Amino acid sequence: MKLTGILGGTFDPVHYGHLRPALEIMQALQLEQVRFLPNNEPPHRAAPFLDKDTRCQLVELAIADVPGFELDQRELLRAGPSYMVDTLAELKKDYPDQGLCLIMGMDAFGGFTRWHRWQSILELCHLVIATRPGVPIPDFAADQPLIDAAMAGDAAALSRSQQGQILLQSVTLLDISATRIRQCLLSGQSIRYLVPEPVREQLENRYAI
Ligand code: ATP
């Protein structure tokens, strides 16, 4: 079965910690594509630092020449908060014959069972968890048995069904976060080598670095 990767995030801004794991997961799981979905109004956190047009434009710049990487603006075009369960239901209609693989870092996985209708999410897609430096495998307390039951033994398990499996995928560990990039920009320090060059140029210009 064909698989499509979905990488949601605030991308405030996009950086190599998003891009390199996404590429490695695309290659390891032989995904048809990875769709980058910038959030509109993230339900779980404070308003983003960069406006949505800029976040979106920087993702576009970052993935411009990468075959298989696509920008998906559906959450930005929808009014109100973006719940992943609604987004996935829409994507399922667009790609009815494919298995959707929702990609997230280990930190985001830690909060997964607090997401709106998380069990319905597992009925719509697989989860692919990218290991992240310093972030241990979370403890899901009362939800642990459900999470354990969904754990996939290997990548091949994801091609055998359209949804419901959770795969922990080790990727090159890059200790880069958008938080750190924002701190650099605000303190006048270069963000070179943390983000693709076109992203760096635009942001350093804007912050007169
Ligand atoms: P912030 O520092 O603002 O919290 P972030 O760098 O974590 O942002 P997001 O846009 O919130 O970036 O992340 C989108 C997705 O990418 C999340 O699933 C997150 O776990 C994952 N991710 C972000 N940075 C990394 C990294 N360095 N390695 C692996 N996954 C990452």
Short mmCIF file of C-alpha atoms and ligand atoms in Angstrom, two decimals:
data_model
loop_
_atom_site.label_atom_id
_atom_site.label_comp_id
_atom_site.label_asym_id
_atom_site.label_seq_id
_atom_site.Cartn_x
_atom_site.Cartn_y
_atom_site.Cartn_z
CA MET A 1 0.00 0.00 0.00
CA LYS A 2 1.16 3.51 -0.76
CA LEU A 3 1.97 5.70 2.22
CA THR A 4 1.87 9.48 2.57
CA GLY A 5 3.62 11.34 5.39
CA ILE A 6 1.97 14.26 7.16
CA LEU A 7 4.11 16.66 9.19
CA GLY A 8 2.07 19.22 11.09
CA GLY A 9 3.71 21.95 13.10
CA THR A 10 3.89 25.60 13.88
CA PHE A 11 7.08 25.94 11.79
CA ASP A 12 7.86 29.15 13.65
CA PRO A 13 10.24 28.99 11.75
CA VAL A 14 10.95 25.76 9.83
CA HIS A 15 14.47 24.37 10.54
CA TYR A 16 16.73 21.41 9.80
CA GLY A 17 15.30 19.54 12.82
CA HIS A 18 12.05 19.29 10.82
CA LEU A 19 13.57 18.76 7.40
CA ARG A 20 16.25 16.11 7.91
CA PRO A 21 14.04 13.73 10.01
CA ALA A 22 11.22 14.16 7.45
CA LEU A 23 13.58 13.20 4.63
CA GLU A 24 14.97 10.21 6.51
CA ILE A 25 11.46 8.98 7.34
CA MET A 26 10.35 9.46 3.73
CA GLN A 27 13.28 7.31 2.58
CA ALA A 28 13.06 4.68 5.33
CA LEU A 29 9.32 4.10 4.87
CA GLN A 30 9.32 4.71 1.11
CA LEU A 31 6.64 7.36 1.46
CA GLU A 32 5.13 8.73 -1.75
CA GLN A 33 5.41 12.24 -0.32
CA VAL A 34 5.63 14.22 2.90
CA ARG A 35 3.08 17.00 3.26
CA PHE A 36 4.08 19.91 5.52
CA LEU A 37 1.04 21.40 7.22
CA PRO A 38 1.64 24.70 9.02
CA ASN A 39 -0.85 25.26 11.87
CA ASN A 40 -3.32 28.09 11.82
CA GLU A 41 -4.04 28.67 15.48
CA PRO A 42 -2.34 25.95 17.47
CA PRO A 43 -4.86 24.73 20.07
CA HIS A 44 -2.14 23.77 22.60
CA ARG A 45 0.08 26.83 22.73
CA ALA A 46 0.49 30.62 22.63
CA ALA A 47 0.20 32.60 19.38
CA PRO A 48 3.16 32.10 17.01
CA PHE A 49 6.02 34.59 16.73
CA LEU A 50 5.97 34.82 12.91
CA ASP A 51 2.71 35.53 11.09
CA LYS A 52 1.15 32.66 9.20
CA ASP A 53 2.04 33.96 5.74
CA THR A 54 5.70 34.17 6.71
CA ARG A 55 5.73 30.71 8.35
CA CYS A 56 4.15 29.32 5.21
CA GLN A 57 6.43 31.14 2.80
CA LEU A 58 9.52 29.96 4.70
CA VAL A 59 8.35 26.33 4.50
CA GLU A 60 7.87 26.84 0.77
CA LEU A 61 11.42 28.19 0.43
CA ALA A 62 12.86 25.37 2.55
CA ILE A 63 11.30 22.53 0.53
CA ALA A 64 11.29 24.13 -2.93
CA ASP A 65 13.73 21.77 -4.61
CA VAL A 66 13.02 18.57 -2.66
CA PRO A 67 11.12 15.92 -4.66
CA GLY A 68 8.26 14.51 -2.60
CA PHE A 69 8.09 17.40 -0.11
CA GLU A 70 4.85 19.38 -0.46
CA LEU A 71 3.41 22.39 1.34
CA ASP A 72 -0.21 21.85 2.35
CA GLN A 73 -1.99 25.04 3.38
CA ARG A 74 -5.34 23.53 4.31
CA GLU A 75 -5.07 24.42 8.01
CA LEU A 76 -4.11 28.00 7.18
CA LEU A 77 -7.07 28.35 4.86
CA ARG A 78 -9.52 27.04 7.46
CA ALA A 79 -10.84 29.52 10.05
CA GLY A 80 -10.40 28.77 13.74
CA PRO A 81 -8.21 26.28 15.55
CA SER A 82 -6.75 23.38 13.61
CA TYR A 83 -7.50 20.02 15.15
CA MET A 84 -5.44 17.26 13.60
CA VAL A 85 -8.38 14.85 13.68
CA ASP A 86 -10.36 17.15 11.33
CA THR A 87 -7.37 17.67 9.07
CA LEU A 88 -6.75 13.93 8.82
CA ALA A 89 -10.40 13.25 7.98
CA GLU A 90 -10.04 15.72 5.10
CA LEU A 91 -6.76 14.20 3.94
CA LYS A 92 -8.32 10.74 4.04
CA LYS A 93 -10.90 11.95 1.51
CA ASP A 94 -8.13 13.26 -0.75
CA TYR A 95 -6.05 10.08 -0.49
CA PRO A 96 -8.61 7.29 0.07
CA ASP A 97 -6.31 4.49 -1.10
CA GLN A 98 -3.23 5.50 0.85
CA GLY A 99 -2.07 4.91 4.39
CA LEU A 100 -1.49 8.25 6.08
CA CYS A 101 1.53 8.46 8.40
CA LEU A 102 1.36 11.31 10.88
CA ILE A 103 4.95 12.23 11.68
CA MET A 104 5.84 13.86 14.99
CA GLY A 105 8.82 14.28 17.26
CA MET A 106 9.08 12.37 20.56
CA ASP A 107 8.21 15.57 22.47
CA ALA A 108 4.92 15.95 20.62
CA PHE A 109 4.18 12.23 21.13
CA GLY A 110 4.37 12.81 24.91
CA GLY A 111 1.26 14.99 24.66
CA PHE A 112 -0.53 12.86 22.08
CA THR A 113 -3.11 11.30 24.43
CA ARG A 114 -4.20 14.84 25.39
CA TRP A 115 -4.95 15.74 21.75
CA HIS A 116 -8.56 16.27 20.74
CA ARG A 117 -10.04 12.82 19.93
CA TRP A 118 -6.66 11.09 19.84
CA GLN A 119 -8.18 7.64 19.56
CA SER A 120 -10.03 8.73 16.43
CA ILE A 121 -6.70 9.93 15.02
CA LEU A 122 -5.41 6.36 15.28
CA GLU A 123 -8.44 5.23 13.28
CA LEU A 124 -7.41 7.58 10.47
CA CYS A 125 -3.63 7.17 10.26
CA HIS A 126 -0.45 5.59 11.55
CA LEU A 127 1.91 7.54 13.79
CA VAL A 128 5.61 7.75 13.00
CA ILE A 129 7.59 9.11 15.92
CA ALA A 130 10.97 10.69 15.23
CA THR A 131 13.39 10.27 18.10
CA ARG A 132 14.44 13.64 19.53
CA PRO A 133 17.61 14.43 21.54
CA GLY A 134 17.10 14.27 25.28
CA VAL A 135 13.43 13.33 25.04
CA PRO A 136 12.74 9.84 26.50
CA ILE A 137 9.88 7.58 25.41
CA PRO A 138 6.88 9.03 27.30
CA ASP A 139 4.81 7.30 29.97
CA PHE A 140 1.12 7.35 29.03
CA ALA A 141 -0.19 6.29 32.45
CA ALA A 142 -3.74 4.89 32.09
CA ASP A 143 -3.54 5.10 28.27
CA GLN A 144 -0.36 3.00 28.12
CA PRO A 145 -2.11 -0.31 27.23
CA LEU A 146 -3.81 1.29 24.20
CA ILE A 147 -0.53 2.82 23.06
CA ASP A 148 1.35 -0.46 23.61
CA ALA A 149 -1.24 -2.38 21.60
CA ALA A 150 -0.69 -0.03 18.64
CA MET A 151 3.13 -0.29 18.65
CA ALA A 152 4.42 -1.58 15.31
CA GLY A 153 7.25 -4.10 15.32
CA ASP A 154 8.81 -2.73 12.15
CA ALA A 155 8.25 -0.36 9.23
CA ALA A 156 6.68 -3.13 7.11
CA ALA A 157 3.70 -3.24 9.51
CA LEU A 158 2.68 0.21 8.27
CA SER A 159 2.20 -0.97 4.68
CA ARG A 160 -0.03 -3.82 5.78
CA SER A 161 -2.87 -1.61 7.05
CA GLN A 162 -4.09 1.92 6.47
CA GLN A 163 -4.08 3.06 10.09
CA GLY A 164 -3.62 2.29 13.75
CA GLN A 165 0.10 1.47 14.04
CA ILE A 166 2.71 3.50 15.94
CA LEU A 167 6.31 3.28 14.76
CA LEU A 168 9.29 4.71 16.65
CA GLN A 169 11.76 5.69 13.95
CA SER A 170 15.28 6.65 14.83
CA VAL A 171 16.54 9.61 12.83
CA THR A 172 19.68 11.73 12.93
CA LEU A 173 19.49 13.55 16.22
CA LEU A 174 19.51 17.29 15.64
CA ASP A 175 19.19 19.40 18.74
CA ILE A 176 17.53 22.28 16.90
CA SER A 177 14.26 23.92 17.93
CA ALA A 178 12.29 26.86 16.63
CA THR A 179 12.44 28.26 20.17
CA ARG A 180 16.23 28.46 19.97
CA ILE A 181 16.08 30.07 16.53
CA ARG A 182 13.67 32.72 17.79
CA GLN A 183 16.02 33.40 20.72
CA CYS A 184 18.95 33.83 18.31
CA LEU A 185 16.97 36.27 16.17
CA LEU A 186 15.84 38.32 19.14
CA SER A 187 19.37 38.51 20.53
CA GLY A 188 20.94 39.43 17.18
CA GLN A 189 22.78 36.13 16.65
CA SER A 190 23.11 34.32 13.34
CA ILE A 191 20.94 31.28 12.61
CA ARG A 192 23.31 30.02 9.91
CA TYR A 193 23.52 26.18 9.69
CA LEU A 194 20.30 25.76 11.72
CA VAL A 195 17.98 26.51 8.78
CA PRO A 196 18.27 26.35 4.96
CA GLU A 197 20.03 29.35 3.44
CA PRO A 198 16.97 31.03 1.87
CA VAL A 199 15.22 30.86 5.25
CA ARG A 200 18.26 32.28 7.01
CA GLU A 201 18.62 35.12 4.51
CA GLN A 202 15.03 36.20 4.84
CA LEU A 203 14.93 36.07 8.65
CA GLU A 204 18.34 37.65 9.23
CA ASN A 205 17.36 40.48 6.87
CA ARG A 206 14.15 41.02 8.74
CA TYR A 207 15.97 41.13 12.10
CA ALA A 208 18.91 43.14 10.71
CA ILE A 209 21.52 40.52 11.64
P1 ATP B 1 9.13 25.19 19.25
O1 ATP B 1 10.58 25.24 19.65
O2 ATP B 1 8.53 26.51 18.88
O3 ATP B 1 8.28 24.43 20.25
P2 ATP B 1 9.67 23.05 17.32
O4 ATP B 1 11.08 23.30 16.91
O5 ATP B 1 9.41 21.90 18.26
O6 ATP B 1 9.02 24.39 17.87
P3 ATP B 1 7.25 22.58 15.73
O7 ATP B 1 6.87 23.32 14.51
O8 ATP B 1 6.45 22.79 16.95
O9 ATP B 1 8.83 22.90 16.00
O10 ATP B 1 7.41 21.05 15.42
C1 ATP B 1 6.70 20.35 14.42
C2 ATP B 1 7.04 18.88 14.57
O11 ATP B 1 8.44 18.65 14.34
C3 ATP B 1 6.74 18.33 15.98
O12 ATP B 1 6.20 17.03 15.84
C4 ATP B 1 8.12 18.29 16.62
O13 ATP B 1 8.18 17.27 17.58
C5 ATP B 1 9.03 17.95 15.42
N1 ATP B 1 10.40 18.45 15.62
C6 ATP B 1 10.77 19.72 15.81
N2 ATP B 1 12.10 19.81 15.97
C7 ATP B 1 12.60 18.54 15.89
C8 ATP B 1 13.93 17.96 15.99
N3 ATP B 1 14.99 18.73 16.22
N4 ATP B 1 14.05 16.62 15.83
C9 ATP B 1 12.94 15.83 15.61
N5 ATP B 1 11.67 16.32 15.51
C10 ATP B 1 11.49 17.65 15.65
#
